[in-house]
Each structure stands twice: as C-alpha cells, then as structure tokens.
Coordinates of C-alpha atoms and ligand atoms in Angstrom, one line a residue:
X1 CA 15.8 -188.9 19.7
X2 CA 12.5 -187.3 18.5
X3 CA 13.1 -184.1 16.7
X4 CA 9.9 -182.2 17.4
X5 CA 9.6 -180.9 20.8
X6 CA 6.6 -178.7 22.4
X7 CA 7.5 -175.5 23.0
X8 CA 4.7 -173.7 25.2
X9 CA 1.8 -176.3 24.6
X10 CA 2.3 -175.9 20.7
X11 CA 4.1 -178.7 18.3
X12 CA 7.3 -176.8 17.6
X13 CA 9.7 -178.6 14.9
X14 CA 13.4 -178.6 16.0
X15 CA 15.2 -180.6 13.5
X16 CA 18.2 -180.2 15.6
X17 CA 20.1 -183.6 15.9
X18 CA 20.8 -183.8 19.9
X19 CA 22.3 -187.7 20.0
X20 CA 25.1 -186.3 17.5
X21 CA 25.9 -182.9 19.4
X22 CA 25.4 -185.0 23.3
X23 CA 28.0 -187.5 22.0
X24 CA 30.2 -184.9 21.0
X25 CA 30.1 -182.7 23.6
X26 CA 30.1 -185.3 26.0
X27 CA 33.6 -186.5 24.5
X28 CA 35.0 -183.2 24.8
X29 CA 33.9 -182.9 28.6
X30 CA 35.2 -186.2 29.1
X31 CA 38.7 -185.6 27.6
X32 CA 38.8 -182.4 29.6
X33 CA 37.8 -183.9 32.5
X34 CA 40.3 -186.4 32.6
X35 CA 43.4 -183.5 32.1
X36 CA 42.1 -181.6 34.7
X37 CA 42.1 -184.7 37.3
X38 CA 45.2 -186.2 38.8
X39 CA 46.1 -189.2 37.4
X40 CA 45.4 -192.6 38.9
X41 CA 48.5 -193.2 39.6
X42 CA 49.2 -189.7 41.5
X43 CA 50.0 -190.5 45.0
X44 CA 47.8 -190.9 47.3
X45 CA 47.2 -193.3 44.0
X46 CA 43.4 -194.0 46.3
X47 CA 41.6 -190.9 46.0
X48 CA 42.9 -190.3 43.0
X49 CA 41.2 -193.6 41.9
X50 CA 37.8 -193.2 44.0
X51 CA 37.8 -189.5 42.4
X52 CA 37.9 -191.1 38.6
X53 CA 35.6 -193.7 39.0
X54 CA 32.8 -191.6 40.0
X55 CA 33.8 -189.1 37.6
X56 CA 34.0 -191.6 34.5
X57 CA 31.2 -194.1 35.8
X58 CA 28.6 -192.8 33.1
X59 CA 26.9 -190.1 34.1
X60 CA 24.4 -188.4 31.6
X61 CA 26.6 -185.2 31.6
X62 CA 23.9 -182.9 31.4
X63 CA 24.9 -180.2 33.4
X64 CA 27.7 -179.9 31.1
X65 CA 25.8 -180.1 28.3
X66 CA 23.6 -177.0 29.4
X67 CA 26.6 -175.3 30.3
X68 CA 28.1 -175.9 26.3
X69 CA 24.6 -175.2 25.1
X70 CA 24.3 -172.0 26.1
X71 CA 27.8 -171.2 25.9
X72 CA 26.8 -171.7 21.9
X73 CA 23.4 -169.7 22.9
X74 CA 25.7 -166.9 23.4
X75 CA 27.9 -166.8 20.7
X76 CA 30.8 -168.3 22.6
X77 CA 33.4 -170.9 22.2
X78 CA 33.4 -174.7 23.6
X79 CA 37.3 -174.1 24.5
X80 CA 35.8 -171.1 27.0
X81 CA 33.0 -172.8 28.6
X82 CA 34.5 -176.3 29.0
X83 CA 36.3 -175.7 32.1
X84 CA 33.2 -174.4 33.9
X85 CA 31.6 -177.4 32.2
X86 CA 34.2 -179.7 34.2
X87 CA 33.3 -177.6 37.5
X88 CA 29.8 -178.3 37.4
X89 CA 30.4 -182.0 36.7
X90 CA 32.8 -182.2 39.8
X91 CA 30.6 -180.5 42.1
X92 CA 27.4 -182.4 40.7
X93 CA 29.5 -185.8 40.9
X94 CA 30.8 -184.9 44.8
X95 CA 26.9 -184.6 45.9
X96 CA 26.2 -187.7 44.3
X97 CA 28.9 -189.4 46.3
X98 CA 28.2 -188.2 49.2
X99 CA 24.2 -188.4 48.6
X100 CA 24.9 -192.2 48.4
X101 CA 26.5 -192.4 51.5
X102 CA 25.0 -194.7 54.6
X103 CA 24.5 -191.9 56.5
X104 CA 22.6 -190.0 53.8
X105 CA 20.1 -192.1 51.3
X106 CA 22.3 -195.2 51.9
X107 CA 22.5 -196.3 47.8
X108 CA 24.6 -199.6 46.4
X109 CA 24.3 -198.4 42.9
X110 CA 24.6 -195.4 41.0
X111 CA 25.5 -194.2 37.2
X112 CA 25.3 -198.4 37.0
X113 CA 27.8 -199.5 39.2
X114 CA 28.5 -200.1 42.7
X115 CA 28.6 -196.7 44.8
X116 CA 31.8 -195.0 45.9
X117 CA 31.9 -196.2 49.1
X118 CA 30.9 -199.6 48.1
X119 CA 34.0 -199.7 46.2
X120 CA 36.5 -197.6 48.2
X121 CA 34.7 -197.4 51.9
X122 CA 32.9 -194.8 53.7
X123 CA 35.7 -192.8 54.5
X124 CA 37.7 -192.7 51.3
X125 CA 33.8 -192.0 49.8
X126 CA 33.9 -188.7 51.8
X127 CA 37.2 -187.5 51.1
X128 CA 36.7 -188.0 47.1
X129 CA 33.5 -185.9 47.4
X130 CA 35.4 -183.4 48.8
X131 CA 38.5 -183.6 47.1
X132 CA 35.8 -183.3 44.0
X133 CA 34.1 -180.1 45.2
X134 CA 37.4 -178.2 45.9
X135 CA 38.4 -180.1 42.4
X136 CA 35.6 -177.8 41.2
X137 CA 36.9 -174.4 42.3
X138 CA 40.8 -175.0 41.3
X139 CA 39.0 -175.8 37.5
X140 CA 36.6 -173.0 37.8
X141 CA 39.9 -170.4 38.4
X142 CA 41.3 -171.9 35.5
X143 CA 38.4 -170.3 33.3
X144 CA 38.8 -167.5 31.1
X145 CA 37.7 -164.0 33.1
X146 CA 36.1 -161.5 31.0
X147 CA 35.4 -157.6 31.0
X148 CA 30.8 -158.6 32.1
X149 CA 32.6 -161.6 34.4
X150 CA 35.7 -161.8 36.7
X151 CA 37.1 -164.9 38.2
X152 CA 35.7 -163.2 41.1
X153 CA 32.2 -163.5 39.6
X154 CA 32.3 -167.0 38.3
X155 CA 33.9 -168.3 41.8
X156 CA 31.2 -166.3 43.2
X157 CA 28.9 -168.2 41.1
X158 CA 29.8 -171.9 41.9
X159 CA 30.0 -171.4 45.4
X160 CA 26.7 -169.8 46.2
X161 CA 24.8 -173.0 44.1
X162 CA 26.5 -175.3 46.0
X163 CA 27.1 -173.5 49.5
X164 CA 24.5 -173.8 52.2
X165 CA 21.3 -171.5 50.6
X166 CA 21.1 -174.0 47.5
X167 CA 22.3 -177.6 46.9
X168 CA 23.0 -178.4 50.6
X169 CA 20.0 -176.2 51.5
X170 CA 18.3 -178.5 49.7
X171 CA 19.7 -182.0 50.8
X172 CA 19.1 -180.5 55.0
X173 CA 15.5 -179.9 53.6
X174 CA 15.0 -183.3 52.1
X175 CA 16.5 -185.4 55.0
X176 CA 15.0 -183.1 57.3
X177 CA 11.5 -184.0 54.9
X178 CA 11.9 -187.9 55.3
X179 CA 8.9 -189.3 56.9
X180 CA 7.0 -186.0 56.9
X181 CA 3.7 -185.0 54.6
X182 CA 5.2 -181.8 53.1
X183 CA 3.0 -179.4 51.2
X184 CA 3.7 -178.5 47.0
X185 CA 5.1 -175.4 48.2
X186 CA 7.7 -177.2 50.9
X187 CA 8.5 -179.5 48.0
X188 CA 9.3 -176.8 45.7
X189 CA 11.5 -175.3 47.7
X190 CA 13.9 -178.6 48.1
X191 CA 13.5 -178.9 44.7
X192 CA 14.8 -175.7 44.0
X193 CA 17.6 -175.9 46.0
X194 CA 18.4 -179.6 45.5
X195 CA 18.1 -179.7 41.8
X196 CA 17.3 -177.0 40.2
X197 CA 20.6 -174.4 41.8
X198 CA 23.4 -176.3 40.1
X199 CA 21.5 -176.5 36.4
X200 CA 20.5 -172.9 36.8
X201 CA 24.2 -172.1 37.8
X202 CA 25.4 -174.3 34.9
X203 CA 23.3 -172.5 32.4
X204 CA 24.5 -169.2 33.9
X205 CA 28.2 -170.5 33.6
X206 CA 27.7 -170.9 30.4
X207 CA 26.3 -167.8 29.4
X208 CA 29.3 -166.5 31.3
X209 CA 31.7 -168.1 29.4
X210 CA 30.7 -166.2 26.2
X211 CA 30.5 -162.2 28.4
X212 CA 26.9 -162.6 27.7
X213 CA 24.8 -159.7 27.9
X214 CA 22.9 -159.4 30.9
X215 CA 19.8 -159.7 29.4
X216 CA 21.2 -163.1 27.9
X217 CA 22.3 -164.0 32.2
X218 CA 18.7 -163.3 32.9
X219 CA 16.7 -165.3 30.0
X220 CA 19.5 -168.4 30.7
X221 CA 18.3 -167.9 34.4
X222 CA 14.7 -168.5 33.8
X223 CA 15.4 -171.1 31.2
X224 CA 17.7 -173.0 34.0
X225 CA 15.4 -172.2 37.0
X226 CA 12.5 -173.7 35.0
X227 CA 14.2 -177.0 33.5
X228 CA 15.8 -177.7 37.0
X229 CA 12.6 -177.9 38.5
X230 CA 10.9 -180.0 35.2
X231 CA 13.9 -182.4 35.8
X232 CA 13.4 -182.9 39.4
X233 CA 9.8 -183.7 38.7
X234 CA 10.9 -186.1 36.4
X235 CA 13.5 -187.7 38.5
X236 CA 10.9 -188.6 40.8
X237 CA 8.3 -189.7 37.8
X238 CA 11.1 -192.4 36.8
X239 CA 11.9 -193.3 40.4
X240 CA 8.4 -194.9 40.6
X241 CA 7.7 -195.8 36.9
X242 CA 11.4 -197.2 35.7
X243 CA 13.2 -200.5 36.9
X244 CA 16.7 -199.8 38.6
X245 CA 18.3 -201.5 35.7
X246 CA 17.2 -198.8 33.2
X247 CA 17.7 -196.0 36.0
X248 CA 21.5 -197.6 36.5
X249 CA 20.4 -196.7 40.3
X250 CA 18.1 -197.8 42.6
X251 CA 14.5 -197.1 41.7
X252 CA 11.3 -197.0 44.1
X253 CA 13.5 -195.3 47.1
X254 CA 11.9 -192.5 47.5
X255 CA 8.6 -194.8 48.4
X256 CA 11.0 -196.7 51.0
X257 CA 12.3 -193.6 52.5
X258 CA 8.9 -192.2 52.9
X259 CA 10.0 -188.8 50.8
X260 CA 7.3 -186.8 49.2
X261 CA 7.4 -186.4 45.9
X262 CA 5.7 -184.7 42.9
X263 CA 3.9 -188.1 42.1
X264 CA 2.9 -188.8 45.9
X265 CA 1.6 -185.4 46.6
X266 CA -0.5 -184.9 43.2
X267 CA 0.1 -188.3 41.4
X268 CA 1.5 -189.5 38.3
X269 CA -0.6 -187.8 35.7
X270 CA -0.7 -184.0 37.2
X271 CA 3.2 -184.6 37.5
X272 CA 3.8 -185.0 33.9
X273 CA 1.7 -182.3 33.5
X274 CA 3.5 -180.2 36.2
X275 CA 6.6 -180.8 34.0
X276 CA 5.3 -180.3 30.9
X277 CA 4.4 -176.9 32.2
X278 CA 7.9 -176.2 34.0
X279 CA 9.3 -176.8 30.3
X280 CA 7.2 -174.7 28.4
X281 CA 7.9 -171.9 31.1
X282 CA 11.7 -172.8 29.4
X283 CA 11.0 -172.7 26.6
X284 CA 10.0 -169.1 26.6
X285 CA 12.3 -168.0 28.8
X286 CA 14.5 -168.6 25.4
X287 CA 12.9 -166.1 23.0
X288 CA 15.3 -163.7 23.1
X289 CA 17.8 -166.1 21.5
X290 CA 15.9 -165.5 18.4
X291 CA 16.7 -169.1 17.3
X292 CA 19.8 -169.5 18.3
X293 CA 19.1 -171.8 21.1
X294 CA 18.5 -174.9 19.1
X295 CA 20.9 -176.9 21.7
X296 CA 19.6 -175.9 24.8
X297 CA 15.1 -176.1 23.2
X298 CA 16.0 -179.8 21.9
X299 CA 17.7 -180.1 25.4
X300 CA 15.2 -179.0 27.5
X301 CA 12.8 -181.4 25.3
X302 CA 15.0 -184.3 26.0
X303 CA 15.2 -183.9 29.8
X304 CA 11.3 -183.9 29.5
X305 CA 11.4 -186.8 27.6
X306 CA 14.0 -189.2 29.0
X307 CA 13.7 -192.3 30.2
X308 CA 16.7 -192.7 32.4
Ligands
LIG1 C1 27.6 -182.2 52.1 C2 27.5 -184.5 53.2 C3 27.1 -183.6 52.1 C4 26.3 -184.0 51.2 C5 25.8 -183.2 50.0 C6 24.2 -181.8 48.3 C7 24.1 -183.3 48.3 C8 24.9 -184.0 49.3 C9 23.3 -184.0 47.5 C10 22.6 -183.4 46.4 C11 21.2 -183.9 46.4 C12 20.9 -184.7 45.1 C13 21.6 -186.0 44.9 C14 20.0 -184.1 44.3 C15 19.4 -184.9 43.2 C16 19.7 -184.3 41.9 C17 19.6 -185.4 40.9 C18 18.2 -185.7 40.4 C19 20.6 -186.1 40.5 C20 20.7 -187.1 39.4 O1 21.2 -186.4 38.3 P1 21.4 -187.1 36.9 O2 20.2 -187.9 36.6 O3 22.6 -188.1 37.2 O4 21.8 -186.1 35.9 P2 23.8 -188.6 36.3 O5 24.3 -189.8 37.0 O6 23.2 -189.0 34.9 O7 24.8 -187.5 36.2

C-alpha cells in the first residue's frame, strides 16, 4: 500500500498504514457480521446458508470501512458504528446477489466464487437477497440512537439509499441503458444512484454513529458523493483493463452487454483522469476534519488506486 496519496492535484504525504487498519477493521466487521446472522444451522438451515456464503465470500468490505472511518473522523467509537457497518454490508451484499441473477446481468462468479444462485438456485438466490436487505434494517435498529440522530433518522437513512430514488433507481436506469448510446450526463446519473448512494449513505452512517455535527454530515456527504462516483469510474476502468481472475468476477461484461461506460464514452485515459478529479473533489470535501481523517484520505486514495 503506497503511503502518499494526491490530495487535490498536489503530492500529499499520508503515512497512514491502511493494510494494517483494513485488516483490522475488516475482522471486526466480520466477527460482527457473523453474530448478527442466524446461524447455518438455523432452520430453514438453506437461506441461512445462501445468506453466509455471500456474506463471507470475500468481499472488499469497503463500505464498512468508510462507515468505521468516518465513525473515527468524528470522534466516535467502532463498538457504535459497527452495526451500521453490518447494515451497509447486508444491503450492498443483497444487490450483488440479486445483480447476478439470470434475469439481471446474468454473472457465474462473484467475490471469486460461483454466484448465489449458481450454488443455491434462482429462487433461494432471491430470497437471501431479500432476507439480506430486511437483515439490514433489523441490524440497523439495533444501533445506538443519539440526541443529532434517532433510530428514526438512521432507518430513514438506509432506506432512502437503497429504496427506489437511489440504488434501485440506478439498477432500472442501467438495464433500462443496455444497448443504448447514453450521454456523460445520463451516465452520471446511474452512477449516482447505482454506486455512489450506498457509500455516500455509509459515510453518513458513520458520521452518525459518532452525533456528528451537521457540518461534519455535510463535509462526509461530499466526501461520499465524490468517492462513489470516483469508484464507479473505476469499476468500469478495471472491467476492461483487469482479467476476471484478479477482478474474482467476470471482467469485459460491460463490453458484452453493450453498457456505456466511463471508458466507452470518453476512453481509458480521460477516465482516469475523470477519477482522479472525482477524488480530489474528496479530498477537500475533508478539510474541515483538520487532519483527523487520515482513514477515510488514505481510503479514498486506495479506491483510486486499486487494482481489484
Ligand atoms: C431489486 C431485483 C433487485 C435488484 C437490485 C440494486 C441492485 C439490484 C444492484 C446494484 C447495482 C450494482 C451491483 C452496482 C454496482 C456497484 C459495484 C461497483 C459493486 C462492486 O462493489 P465492490 O467492488 O464489491 O466493493 P465487493 O465484492 O468487493 O464487496
């Protein structure tokens, strides 16, 4: 993991050790993960299984990650943010599930391994993505409330990223896209939805977590709008550039489904560029942290930067 990261255009030293505080908190979310879901052996012992195996297939656990970042960001604790963590993770794991799906982008592999239903069949594929999502709102009442944020607030707050203006807003607008020459601006807008809702929320959450201020809700807002759209951009950089085996899913399908994407709209070079820009715009969103946002810069570096 580099240690030096741009921060808007200039070289910005970080010095922050990311691989040791990703393995960490991904252990945590992990072990809190796995209380908060029934048991494999819970009857009916099948979803219970299908549920797990998405969960615990190998995700990145980013959304998490932002959510414990700038929990920290905030002043707050990882025993507070974590169950919003979990929430996020559920939800993002359901649309993956269900993204995978023959009736949606019709994927064998995903996080490395076979797909849900490849493993557990089409229906019992559908009913673990939803058992997942509404997995995600029992977790998310389990969350400390505070005086700045109710349960009320943070429901609130899952629900509208995932509900039909955001994440499914986006997924209509992207099958809806297949096949079609969409403009930057059209593109933008799935990629707001599709992507860039559920990190934005799980920045927020975060923030949340700790009774931020709401000057703190606002910057984590810009910071969470901005990398969502940087990682999108990404996502689709990799899709053409990486082999499946590095991507642990299937790469080049957005060629084969005929979607538009950053790099067939403006190419590969003014898409790295587009998300080099989208991060800087991140970057600064974080000023007001004063420094205390050394998880969530060397973050927003490293989703610039991955290769997977
Ligand atoms: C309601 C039927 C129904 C379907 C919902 C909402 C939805 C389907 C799908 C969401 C669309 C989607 C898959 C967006 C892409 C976001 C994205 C780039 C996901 C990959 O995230 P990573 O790289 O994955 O963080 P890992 O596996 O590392 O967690």
């Amino acid at each position: 993991m580099p240690k030096t990261a741009t921060r808007a255009g200039a070289r910005h030293q970080i010095n922050f050790d990311l691989n040791t505080w990703l393995d960490a908190r991904s252990a945590a979310t992990n072990t809190a993960l796995d209380r908060f879901l029934p048991s494999e052996k819970t009857k009916p012992a099948t979803i219970h299984k299908a549920m797990r195996y998405s969960i615990f297939a190998g995700g990145k656990r980013m959304r998490p990650a932002l959510t414990l970042a700038a929990a920290e960001a905030c002043g707050g604790t990882e025993a507070d943010a974590l169950p919003l963590a979990c929430a996020v993770e559920c939800i993002h794991t359901y649309s993956l599930i269900h993204d995978d799906l023959p009736a949606m982008d019709n994927d064998d592999f995903r996080r490395g391994k076979p797909t849900n239903h490849k493993v557990f069949g089409e229906g019992i594929a559908v009913l673990a993505g939803d058992a997942l999502l509404t997995q995600a709102f029992e977790i998310t009442s389990l969350a400390k409330g505070w005086p700045r944020y109710s349960h009320r607030d943070l429901v609130l707050e899952v629900a509208k990223a995932s509900g039909s203006l955001q994440l499914i807003a986006g997924q209509v607008a992207d099958l809806e896209g297949e096949g079609q020459k969409l403009s930057v601006a059209e593109l933008r807008y799935i990629h707001e939805r599709k992507t860039s809702a559920l990190l934005c929320c799980a920045a927020r959450l975060g923030g949340m977590s700790a009774n931020c201020t709401p000057a703190q809700l606002q910057a984590l807002t810009d910071f969470g709008y901005h990398v969502g759209l940087a990682f999108q951009v990404i996502d689709d950089i990799l899709d053409v550039t990486q082999t499946s085996e590095q991507l642990g899913k299937t790469a080049g399908k957005d060629i084969a489904a005929q979607k538009a994407t950053y790099p067939s709209i403006v190419g590969l070079e003014k898409s790295r560029k587009i998300a080099q820009q989208l991060t800087a715009k991140a970057f600064a969103a974080l000023k007001p942290f004063k420094g205390r946002a050394a998880a969530l810069e060397a973050l927003a570096h490293y989703l610039l930067t991955r290769d997977k």
